[in-house]
Amino acid sequence: MEAIQTKDLTKMYGKARGIIELNLAVEEGELFGFIGPNGAGKSTTIRTLLGLISPTSGSASVLGKDITLNREEILAQTGYLPSEALFYSGMRVRDILKLSADLRKKDCRQEAEKLCDRLQLDPSRKVDELSFGNRKKVAIVCALQARPRLLILDEPTGGLDPLMQRAFFDIIQERNREGVTVFLSSHVLSEIQRNCSRAAVIRDGRIIACGSVEELAKTSARRVSVHGRVNLEKLDGIKDLHYTEDSVSFLYGGDMNLLLGRLSEGDVSDLSVSEPDLEEIFLHYYQEGGGTQ
Amino acid sequence: MTIMKHELRQGRTSFLVWTAAIGILMAVCICLFPEMKGQMEGISKLFASMGAFTAAFGMDRLNFGSLPGYYAIECGNVLGLGGAFYAALCAVDILSKEERGRTAEFLLTHPVSRAKILAGKLAAVLLQITVLNVIIYIVSVMSVMIIGEAVPWRELNLLHLGYFLMQLEIACICFGISAFMRKGSMGTGLGLVAILYFMNLIANISKSVRFLNYLTPFGYCTGADIVSAGKLNLGMVAVGIVISAVGIIAAFVKYMHKDIQA
């Protein structure tokens, strides 16, 4: 069964674009990545799935239930971690955790205690006194303490130090092994590459690529570094060009024969050609180009 | 129940401050009555000859030398305005604060229907206003007893009932407004009370705009009318009930399908 399925899901803010005819399928038990630049429509997608905003057209189901008809049932089995965690002023961490548990009509004290221990979160602190990272920890405990079937995480590691990021992903991986579906929206592509089996790329409100992370990282483009002199003028397919004193580095997605011709005409002392990582592919192809080359 | 308890906890400080402020002012006003009583006969005659100004406050129809007359004007203004401001502040922010403070995302991603959230928040507002009025009523009765005056039960009960209904109506209107607002709702609530209050003053001055008293909840809690008639104007109260219902229905209709902004 699909944990998340959208069919031509569209959200317009008046005339402004939110998401357009989004088709997405996340299998139950998957750890699914959702990648896209700012304003691409990641948060709009998540907010629509959670019922915070209504779709303009199309449909979507979460855990087999329609998002417009079964909002409460969906939310009862879903833990959500927002990108920016804000809470009621004047409350202590333990009060926030209790409020969240009470709203779910569950006793989550044991689980909350375990999570607070692992994330080194002091439940007696007032939320107003917490740093951005510590507020994020409160939101993480709120999302996880009821042991939901589905986790929707929006930029989950913002504000967390590297050690905490590791502790967080350890917990997420454990939950995923227990069968929890994880929908992870992130700008940090290494996070997606390390943790997700499949991912979708969204740009300008549309899904432009979806598949296994390995597939998405596959591209004919190569990172080329040349030591020496080479004339690259008017050579198509070059992106992210960097010159140093005696070397040049660029992403090349054009005709390899043309590049070899230019290299043979130049004065090359050393050459390396490597596969770009997902971060580079995302930055230079998914953001502007319209798909991998 | 969880939402209501949460709201009561959130509004505790504001409730205590407003209850204490109105209660103390009411007690002070009542305790000043014995001292003022002797001077009031002359003042009543003076006010009766001041035309529109006294008509606006209903002071031309009241005897300041009697406790009901004094109470209707002095204490009426304290509880009438104080209670109205509290009711407006309490209700106008109750929904909009979630979006302004960006806590709506936290609240609305829990498995609670929007209808239950609205009901819980409305119940919290109405309960706070009710408890405030009960406390003020007890403080007022005790203060009258302390100064050794006979409690004018009928007038006192009617005045307090009128102010209570007026606060409920203002709260319901502001609750409706809150569902439409995202920012700056406090000013809107206070502004609304000021407009409704001045509508009542204007309606009391000029016969040609007397109908305005049907639109403002201050219309059915004008102390002079209640004390002189010995009853509330049920026609105005009925219009108030309809306006209150419209406020609540508007809040539900809007908020049930409102897009919550990030």
Coordinates of C-alpha atoms in Angstrom, one line a residue:
Chain A
M1 CA 0.0 0.0 0.0
E2 CA 1.1 3.6 -0.7
A3 CA 1.7 5.6 2.5
I4 CA 1.4 8.8 0.4
Q5 CA -0.2 9.1 -3.0
T6 CA -1.0 12.2 -4.9
K7 CA -2.9 12.5 -8.2
D8 CA -2.6 15.7 -10.1
L9 CA -2.5 17.5 -6.8
T10 CA -2.6 21.3 -7.4
K11 CA -2.5 24.2 -5.0
M12 CA -2.7 27.8 -6.2
Y13 CA -2.5 30.8 -3.9
G14 CA -4.8 33.1 -5.9
K15 CA -2.8 33.4 -9.2
A16 CA 0.5 32.4 -7.6
R17 CA 1.7 28.9 -8.1
G18 CA 2.0 26.5 -5.2
I19 CA 2.2 23.0 -6.7
I20 CA 1.0 21.9 -10.1
E21 CA -0.4 18.5 -11.0
L22 CA 1.9 16.7 -8.5
N23 CA 2.0 13.0 -8.9
L24 CA 3.8 11.2 -6.1
A25 CA 3.7 7.7 -4.7
V26 CA 5.5 6.7 -1.5
E27 CA 5.4 3.1 -0.5
E28 CA 4.7 2.1 3.1
G29 CA 7.9 1.4 5.0
E30 CA 10.0 3.6 2.7
L31 CA 12.4 6.3 3.7
F32 CA 11.6 8.7 0.9
G33 CA 13.5 12.0 0.1
F34 CA 11.9 15.1 -1.2
I35 CA 14.3 17.6 -2.7
G36 CA 13.8 21.0 -4.1
P37 CA 15.1 24.6 -3.9
N38 CA 13.4 27.2 -1.8
G39 CA 9.9 28.1 -3.1
A40 CA 9.8 24.9 -5.2
G41 CA 6.6 23.7 -3.4
K42 CA 8.0 21.3 -0.8
S43 CA 6.3 22.9 2.2
T44 CA 3.1 23.5 0.1
T45 CA 3.0 19.7 -0.6
I46 CA 3.5 18.8 3.0
R47 CA 1.0 21.4 4.3
T48 CA -1.6 20.1 1.8
L49 CA -1.0 16.5 2.9
L50 CA -1.5 17.5 6.5
G51 CA -4.7 19.4 5.8
L52 CA -3.3 22.8 6.8
I53 CA -4.2 24.1 3.4
S54 CA -6.9 22.8 0.9
P55 CA -5.9 21.6 -2.5
T56 CA -7.2 23.6 -5.5
S57 CA -7.6 20.5 -7.5
G58 CA -6.5 16.9 -7.7
S59 CA -6.5 14.4 -4.9
A60 CA -4.2 12.8 -2.3
S61 CA -4.3 10.0 0.2
V62 CA -2.2 9.4 3.2
L63 CA -2.1 5.9 4.7
G64 CA -4.9 5.0 2.3
K65 CA -7.2 7.8 3.5
D66 CA -8.3 10.8 1.6
I67 CA -6.7 14.0 2.9
T68 CA -9.8 16.1 2.7
L69 CA -12.2 13.6 4.2
N70 CA -10.1 11.8 6.9
R71 CA -7.9 14.5 8.3
E72 CA -8.1 13.4 11.9
E73 CA -7.5 9.7 11.2
I74 CA -4.5 10.6 9.1
L75 CA -3.1 12.9 11.8
A76 CA -3.6 10.3 14.5
Q77 CA -1.1 8.1 12.7
T78 CA 1.3 10.8 11.5
G79 CA 4.1 12.6 13.2
Y80 CA 5.1 16.0 11.7
L81 CA 8.3 17.8 12.3
P82 CA 8.1 21.4 10.9
S83 CA 11.1 23.2 9.6
E84 CA 10.7 26.0 12.2
A85 CA 9.5 24.8 15.6
L86 CA 7.5 27.4 17.5
F87 CA 5.6 26.8 20.7
Y88 CA 3.4 28.6 23.2
S89 CA 5.2 31.2 25.2
G90 CA 5.6 30.6 28.9
M91 CA 5.3 26.9 28.7
R92 CA 7.9 24.4 29.8
V93 CA 9.2 21.6 27.5
R94 CA 7.4 18.9 29.5
D95 CA 4.1 20.9 29.3
I96 CA 4.4 21.1 25.5
L97 CA 5.1 17.3 25.3
K98 CA 2.1 16.6 27.6
L99 CA -0.1 18.9 25.5
S100 CA 0.9 17.1 22.4
A101 CA 0.3 13.7 24.0
D102 CA -3.1 14.9 25.4
L103 CA -4.2 16.1 21.9
R104 CA -3.4 12.6 20.7
K105 CA -5.2 11.1 23.7
K106 CA -2.1 9.0 24.5
D107 CA 0.2 8.5 27.4
C108 CA 3.6 9.1 25.9
R109 CA 5.6 9.8 29.1
Q110 CA 7.9 6.8 28.8
E111 CA 8.7 7.4 25.1
A112 CA 9.1 11.1 25.7
E113 CA 11.6 10.4 28.5
K114 CA 13.6 8.1 26.3
L115 CA 13.7 10.5 23.4
C116 CA 14.7 13.5 25.7
D117 CA 17.6 11.4 27.0
R118 CA 18.8 10.5 23.6
L119 CA 18.5 14.0 22.3
Q120 CA 19.9 15.6 25.6
L121 CA 16.8 17.7 26.0
D122 CA 16.0 19.1 29.5
P123 CA 12.2 18.9 29.9
S124 CA 12.1 21.4 32.8
R125 CA 13.4 24.3 30.6
K126 CA 11.0 27.0 29.4
V127 CA 10.5 26.9 25.6
D128 CA 11.2 30.7 25.4
E129 CA 14.7 30.1 26.7
L130 CA 15.6 27.5 24.2
S131 CA 17.9 27.9 21.2
F132 CA 16.6 27.2 17.7
G133 CA 18.3 23.7 17.9
N134 CA 16.8 22.9 21.2
R135 CA 13.3 24.0 20.0
K136 CA 13.8 21.6 17.1
K137 CA 14.5 18.8 19.6
V138 CA 11.2 19.5 21.3
A139 CA 9.5 19.3 17.9
I140 CA 11.3 16.0 17.2
V141 CA 10.0 14.5 20.5
C142 CA 6.5 15.8 19.8
A143 CA 6.6 14.1 16.4
L144 CA 8.0 10.8 17.6
Q145 CA 6.7 10.2 21.1
A146 CA 3.3 8.8 20.0
R147 CA 5.1 6.3 17.7
P148 CA 3.3 7.2 14.5
R149 CA 3.1 5.0 11.4
L150 CA 4.2 7.9 9.1
L151 CA 6.8 10.6 9.8
I152 CA 6.7 13.8 7.7
L153 CA 9.9 15.7 8.3
D154 CA 10.4 19.2 6.9
E155 CA 14.1 20.2 7.0
P156 CA 14.6 18.2 10.1
T157 CA 18.2 18.9 11.0
G158 CA 18.2 22.7 10.8
G159 CA 19.8 24.0 14.0
L160 CA 21.0 20.6 15.2
D161 CA 24.8 20.2 15.7
P162 CA 26.5 17.3 13.8
L163 CA 26.3 15.0 16.8
M164 CA 22.6 15.6 17.3
Q165 CA 22.0 15.2 13.6
R166 CA 23.6 11.8 13.9
A167 CA 21.5 10.9 17.0
F168 CA 18.4 12.0 15.1
F169 CA 19.0 10.0 12.0
D170 CA 19.9 6.9 14.2
I171 CA 16.4 7.2 15.7
I172 CA 14.8 7.8 12.3
Q173 CA 16.6 4.7 10.8
E174 CA 15.5 2.6 13.8
R175 CA 11.9 3.7 13.3
N176 CA 12.2 3.0 9.6
R177 CA 13.5 -0.5 10.3
E178 CA 10.4 -1.0 12.5
G179 CA 8.2 -0.3 9.5
V180 CA 7.6 3.4 9.9
T181 CA 7.3 5.3 6.6
V182 CA 9.5 8.4 6.5
F183 CA 8.9 11.3 4.2
L184 CA 12.0 13.5 4.4
S185 CA 12.1 16.9 2.8
S186 CA 15.5 18.5 2.9
H187 CA 17.9 20.9 1.2
V188 CA 20.8 18.9 2.5
L189 CA 21.3 16.4 -0.3
S190 CA 23.9 14.4 1.5
E191 CA 21.2 13.6 4.1
I192 CA 19.0 12.3 1.3
Q193 CA 21.8 10.4 -0.3
R194 CA 22.8 8.8 3.0
N195 CA 19.4 8.0 4.4
C196 CA 16.8 7.6 1.6
S197 CA 16.3 4.8 -0.8
R198 CA 14.1 6.8 -3.2
A199 CA 13.6 10.5 -3.7
A200 CA 11.7 13.0 -5.8
V201 CA 12.9 16.3 -7.1
I202 CA 10.4 19.2 -7.2
R203 CA 11.0 22.5 -9.1
D204 CA 8.6 25.3 -9.8
G205 CA 5.8 23.3 -8.2
R206 CA 6.3 20.2 -10.4
I207 CA 8.0 16.9 -9.9
I208 CA 10.8 16.8 -12.4
A209 CA 12.4 13.5 -11.4
C210 CA 11.5 10.6 -9.1
G211 CA 13.3 7.4 -8.6
S212 CA 16.0 5.6 -6.6
V213 CA 18.6 7.9 -5.2
E214 CA 21.2 6.0 -7.2
E215 CA 19.2 6.7 -10.4
L216 CA 18.8 10.3 -9.7
A217 CA 22.6 10.7 -9.1
K218 CA 23.3 9.0 -12.4
T219 CA 24.1 11.5 -15.1
S220 CA 26.3 11.7 -18.1
A221 CA 27.7 14.9 -16.7
R222 CA 31.2 14.6 -15.2
R223 CA 33.3 16.8 -12.9
V224 CA 36.4 17.6 -15.0
S225 CA 39.6 19.1 -13.5
V226 CA 42.4 20.1 -15.8
H227 CA 45.9 21.2 -14.8
G228 CA 47.5 23.2 -17.5
R229 CA 46.2 25.3 -20.4
V230 CA 43.0 24.6 -22.3
N231 CA 40.6 26.7 -24.4
L232 CA 37.0 26.1 -23.3
E233 CA 35.5 29.1 -25.1
K234 CA 32.2 28.4 -27.0
L235 CA 32.1 24.8 -25.7
D236 CA 28.5 23.8 -24.9
G237 CA 27.6 21.8 -21.7
I238 CA 29.9 23.5 -19.2
K239 CA 28.6 24.5 -15.8
D240 CA 30.1 25.5 -12.5
L241 CA 33.3 26.7 -14.1
H242 CA 36.2 27.5 -11.6
Y243 CA 39.6 28.8 -12.7
T244 CA 42.6 28.8 -10.4
E245 CA 46.2 29.9 -11.2
D246 CA 47.1 26.8 -13.3
S247 CA 44.0 24.7 -13.3
V248 CA 40.3 24.7 -14.3
S249 CA 37.4 22.7 -12.9
F250 CA 33.9 22.3 -14.4
L251 CA 30.9 20.1 -14.7
Y252 CA 30.7 18.9 -18.3
G253 CA 27.5 17.5 -19.8
G254 CA 28.2 18.1 -23.5
D255 CA 29.8 16.0 -26.3
M256 CA 32.8 14.3 -24.9
N257 CA 34.6 14.2 -28.3
L258 CA 34.5 17.9 -28.5
L259 CA 36.0 18.2 -25.0
L260 CA 38.8 15.7 -25.9
G261 CA 39.5 17.7 -29.0
R262 CA 40.0 20.9 -27.0
L263 CA 42.1 19.1 -24.4
S264 CA 44.4 17.7 -27.1
E265 CA 44.9 21.2 -28.6
G266 CA 45.8 22.6 -25.1
D267 CA 48.8 22.0 -22.8
V268 CA 47.5 19.6 -20.2
S269 CA 49.8 18.3 -17.4
D270 CA 47.2 16.5 -15.4
L271 CA 43.5 15.5 -15.8
S272 CA 40.8 14.0 -13.6
V273 CA 37.3 13.0 -14.6
S274 CA 34.9 12.0 -11.8
E275 CA 31.2 11.4 -11.2
P276 CA 29.6 14.5 -9.5
D277 CA 27.8 13.9 -6.2
L278 CA 24.0 14.5 -5.8
E279 CA 24.7 17.9 -4.4
E280 CA 26.4 19.1 -7.5
I281 CA 23.8 17.5 -9.8
F282 CA 21.0 19.1 -7.9
L283 CA 22.6 22.5 -7.8
H284 CA 23.6 22.7 -11.5
Y285 CA 21.0 20.5 -13.3
Y286 CA 17.8 20.1 -11.3
Q287 CA 17.7 23.8 -10.2
E288 CA 17.9 25.3 -13.6
G289 CA 18.3 22.9 -16.4
G290 CA 15.0 20.9 -16.4
G291 CA 16.4 17.4 -15.6
T292 CA 19.6 15.5 -15.5
Q293 CA 21.6 15.3 -18.7
Chain B
M1 CA -11.4 19.6 27.0
T2 CA -7.7 19.7 26.3
I3 CA -8.0 22.8 24.2
M4 CA -10.2 24.6 26.7
K5 CA -7.8 23.8 29.6
H6 CA -4.9 24.9 27.5
E7 CA -6.6 28.2 26.7
L8 CA -7.5 28.8 30.3
R9 CA -3.9 28.3 31.3
Q10 CA -2.7 30.6 28.5
G11 CA -5.2 33.3 29.5
R12 CA -4.7 33.0 33.3
T13 CA -2.5 36.1 33.8
S14 CA -4.7 38.3 31.7
F15 CA -7.8 37.0 33.5
L16 CA -6.4 37.6 36.9
V17 CA -5.2 41.2 36.0
W18 CA -8.5 42.2 34.5
T19 CA -10.6 40.6 37.3
A20 CA -8.5 42.3 40.0
A21 CA -8.5 45.7 38.2
I22 CA -12.3 45.7 37.6
G23 CA -13.0 44.2 41.0
I24 CA -10.9 46.8 42.9
L25 CA -12.3 49.7 40.9
M26 CA -15.9 48.5 41.5
A27 CA -15.2 48.1 45.2
V28 CA -13.6 51.6 45.4
C29 CA -16.5 53.2 43.5
I30 CA -19.1 51.5 45.9
C31 CA -17.1 52.5 49.0
L32 CA -17.0 56.1 47.9
F33 CA -20.8 56.2 47.8
P34 CA -21.5 57.2 51.4
E35 CA -19.2 60.1 51.1
M36 CA -20.6 61.2 47.7
K37 CA -24.3 60.6 48.7
G38 CA -24.7 64.0 50.5
Q39 CA -23.1 65.9 47.6
M40 CA -25.0 64.1 44.9
E41 CA -28.4 65.9 45.1
G42 CA -26.9 69.1 43.9
I43 CA -24.8 67.3 41.3
S44 CA -27.9 65.5 40.0
K45 CA -29.7 68.8 39.4
L46 CA -26.5 70.2 37.7
F47 CA -26.3 67.1 35.4
A48 CA -30.0 67.3 34.6
S49 CA -29.4 70.7 33.1
M50 CA -26.4 69.8 31.0
G51 CA -28.4 68.7 28.0
A52 CA -26.9 66.3 25.4
F53 CA -23.8 65.5 27.5
T54 CA -25.8 64.0 30.4
A55 CA -28.3 62.4 28.0
A56 CA -25.4 60.6 26.3
F57 CA -24.7 58.8 29.6
G58 CA -28.3 58.6 30.8
M59 CA -27.4 60.9 33.7
D60 CA -30.5 63.1 33.1
R61 CA -32.8 60.2 34.1
L62 CA -31.0 59.0 37.3
N63 CA -30.9 60.1 40.8
F64 CA -27.2 60.2 41.9
G65 CA -28.2 60.4 45.5
S66 CA -29.6 56.9 45.4
L67 CA -27.4 53.8 45.3
P68 CA -29.1 52.3 42.1
G69 CA -28.6 55.6 40.3
Y70 CA -25.0 56.0 41.4
Y71 CA -24.2 52.4 40.7
A72 CA -25.7 52.5 37.2
I73 CA -23.5 55.4 36.2
E74 CA -20.2 55.0 38.1
C75 CA -20.0 51.2 38.5
G76 CA -21.7 50.7 35.2
N77 CA -18.9 52.5 33.4
V78 CA -16.2 50.5 35.1
L79 CA -17.8 47.1 34.5
G80 CA -19.4 48.1 31.2
L81 CA -16.2 49.4 29.6
G82 CA -13.7 47.2 31.5
G83 CA -15.7 44.1 30.9
A84 CA -16.2 44.9 27.2
F85 CA -12.5 45.5 26.7
Y86 CA -11.6 42.3 28.4
A87 CA -14.2 40.3 26.4
A88 CA -12.9 41.8 23.2
L89 CA -9.2 41.2 24.0
C90 CA -10.0 37.7 25.2
A91 CA -11.9 36.6 22.0
V92 CA -10.4 38.6 19.2
D93 CA -7.0 37.0 19.6
I94 CA -8.1 33.5 20.4
L95 CA -7.8 32.1 16.8
S96 CA -5.6 34.6 15.1
K97 CA -2.8 34.3 17.8
E98 CA -2.1 30.8 16.5
E99 CA -1.2 32.1 13.1
R100 CA 0.5 35.2 14.3
G101 CA 2.6 33.2 16.8
R102 CA 3.0 30.4 14.2
T103 CA 1.7 27.8 16.7
A104 CA -1.2 26.9 14.3
E105 CA 1.0 24.4 12.6
F106 CA 1.6 22.7 16.0
L107 CA -2.0 22.7 17.0
L108 CA -3.6 21.8 13.6
T109 CA -1.2 18.8 12.9
H110 CA -2.6 17.0 15.9
P111 CA -5.6 14.7 15.4
V112 CA -8.2 17.2 16.6
S113 CA -10.9 18.4 14.3
R114 CA -11.1 22.2 13.6
A115 CA -14.7 22.2 15.0
K116 CA -13.4 20.8 18.3
I117 CA -10.6 23.4 18.4
L118 CA -13.1 26.2 17.8
A119 CA -15.5 24.8 20.4
G120 CA -12.8 24.4 23.0
K121 CA -11.5 28.0 22.4
L122 CA -15.0 29.5 22.4
A123 CA -15.8 27.6 25.6
A124 CA -12.6 29.0 27.2
V125 CA -13.5 32.5 26.3
L126 CA -17.1 32.3 27.5
L127 CA -16.0 30.6 30.8
Q128 CA -13.5 33.2 31.5
I129 CA -16.0 36.0 31.0
T130 CA -18.6 34.2 33.1
V131 CA -16.2 33.6 36.0
L132 CA -15.0 37.2 35.8
N133 CA -18.6 38.4 36.0
V134 CA -19.5 36.1 38.9
I135 CA -16.4 37.3 40.9
I136 CA -17.3 41.0 40.1
Y137 CA -20.9 40.4 41.2
I138 CA -19.8 38.9 44.5
V139 CA -17.3 41.7 45.1
S140 CA -20.0 44.3 44.3
V141 CA -22.7 42.8 46.6
M142 CA -20.1 42.4 49.4
S143 CA -19.0 46.0 49.0
V144 CA -22.6 47.3 49.2
M145 CA -23.1 45.3 52.4
I146 CA -19.8 46.6 53.8
I147 CA -20.8 50.3 53.4
G148 CA -24.1 49.4 55.2
E149 CA -26.5 50.2 52.4
A150 CA -29.4 47.9 51.5
V151 CA -28.6 45.9 48.4
P152 CA -30.8 47.0 45.5
W153 CA -31.2 43.4 44.3
R154 CA -33.4 43.9 41.3
E155 CA -31.4 46.8 39.8
L156 CA -28.1 45.2 40.7
N157 CA -29.1 41.9 39.2
L158 CA -30.4 43.5 36.0
L159 CA -27.4 45.7 35.5
H160 CA -25.0 42.8 36.0
L161 CA -27.1 40.6 33.7
G162 CA -27.1 43.3 31.0
Y163 CA -23.3 43.8 31.2
F164 CA -22.7 40.1 31.2
L165 CA -24.9 39.6 28.0
M166 CA -23.1 42.6 26.4
Q167 CA -19.7 41.1 27.1
L168 CA -20.8 37.7 25.7
E169 CA -22.1 39.5 22.5
I170 CA -18.8 41.4 22.1
A171 CA -16.9 38.1 22.6
C172 CA -19.0 36.3 20.0
I173 CA -18.5 39.1 17.4
C174 CA -14.7 39.2 18.2
F175 CA -14.5 35.4 18.0
G176 CA -16.0 35.7 14.5
I177 CA -13.5 38.5 13.6
S178 CA -10.6 36.4 15.0
A179 CA -11.2 33.6 12.4
F180 CA -10.6 36.1 9.6
M181 CA -7.6 37.8 11.1
R182 CA -3.9 36.8 11.0
K183 CA -2.3 39.9 12.5
G184 CA -3.2 43.0 14.4
S185 CA -6.4 41.6 15.9
M186 CA -6.0 43.3 19.3
G187 CA -6.4 46.8 17.8
T188 CA -9.4 45.6 15.9
G189 CA -11.0 44.3 19.1
L190 CA -10.4 47.5 21.1
G191 CA -11.5 49.7 18.2
L192 CA -14.7 47.7 17.8
V193 CA -15.6 48.2 21.5
A194 CA -14.9 51.9 21.2
I195 CA -17.1 52.2 18.1
L196 CA -19.9 50.2 19.8
Y197 CA -19.6 52.4 22.9
F198 CA -19.8 55.7 21.0
M199 CA -22.7 54.3 18.9
N200 CA -24.6 54.0 22.2
L201 CA -23.7 57.5 23.3
I202 CA -24.8 59.0 20.0
A203 CA -28.0 57.0 20.0
N204 CA -28.7 58.4 23.5
I205 CA -28.2 62.0 22.4
S206 CA -30.3 62.0 19.2
K207 CA -33.7 60.4 18.7
S208 CA -33.1 60.2 14.9
V209 CA -30.4 57.6 15.4
R210 CA -31.9 55.8 18.4
F211 CA -32.1 52.7 16.3
L212 CA -28.3 52.4 16.7
N213 CA -29.0 51.0 20.2
Y214 CA -30.3 47.9 18.5
L215 CA -26.9 47.4 16.8
T216 CA -24.7 48.0 19.8
P217 CA -24.8 45.7 22.8
F218 CA -24.3 48.8 25.0
G219 CA -27.8 49.7 23.9
Y220 CA -29.5 47.1 26.3
C221 CA -27.2 47.8 29.2
T222 CA -27.6 51.6 29.5
G223 CA -27.8 51.9 33.3
A224 CA -30.4 54.7 33.2
D225 CA -32.8 52.6 31.0
I226 CA -32.5 49.5 33.2
V227 CA -32.9 51.3 36.5
S228 CA -35.9 53.4 35.3
A229 CA -37.6 50.6 33.4
G230 CA -36.8 47.9 36.0
K231 CA -36.1 45.5 33.1
L232 CA -33.9 44.8 30.2
N233 CA -35.0 45.8 26.7
L234 CA -35.7 42.2 25.4
G235 CA -36.0 43.4 21.8
M236 CA -32.4 44.7 21.9
V237 CA -31.3 41.5 23.7
A238 CA -32.9 39.4 21.0
V239 CA -31.0 41.3 18.3
G240 CA -27.9 40.8 20.4
I241 CA -28.4 37.1 20.5
V242 CA -28.8 36.9 16.7
I243 CA -25.6 39.0 16.2
S244 CA -23.8 36.7 18.6
A245 CA -24.9 33.6 16.7
V246 CA -23.8 35.2 13.5
G247 CA -20.4 35.9 15.0
I248 CA -20.0 32.2 16.1
I249 CA -21.3 30.8 12.8
A250 CA -19.0 33.1 10.8
A251 CA -16.0 31.8 12.8
F252 CA -16.9 28.2 12.2
V253 CA -17.7 28.7 8.5
K254 CA -14.4 30.6 7.9
Y255 CA -12.1 28.6 10.1
M256 CA -13.2 25.1 9.0
H257 CA -11.8 25.7 5.6
K258 CA -9.2 28.4 6.2
D259 CA -5.8 27.9 4.7
I260 CA -3.2 28.2 7.5
Q261 CA -0.2 30.2 6.3
A262 CA 3.3 29.2 7.3

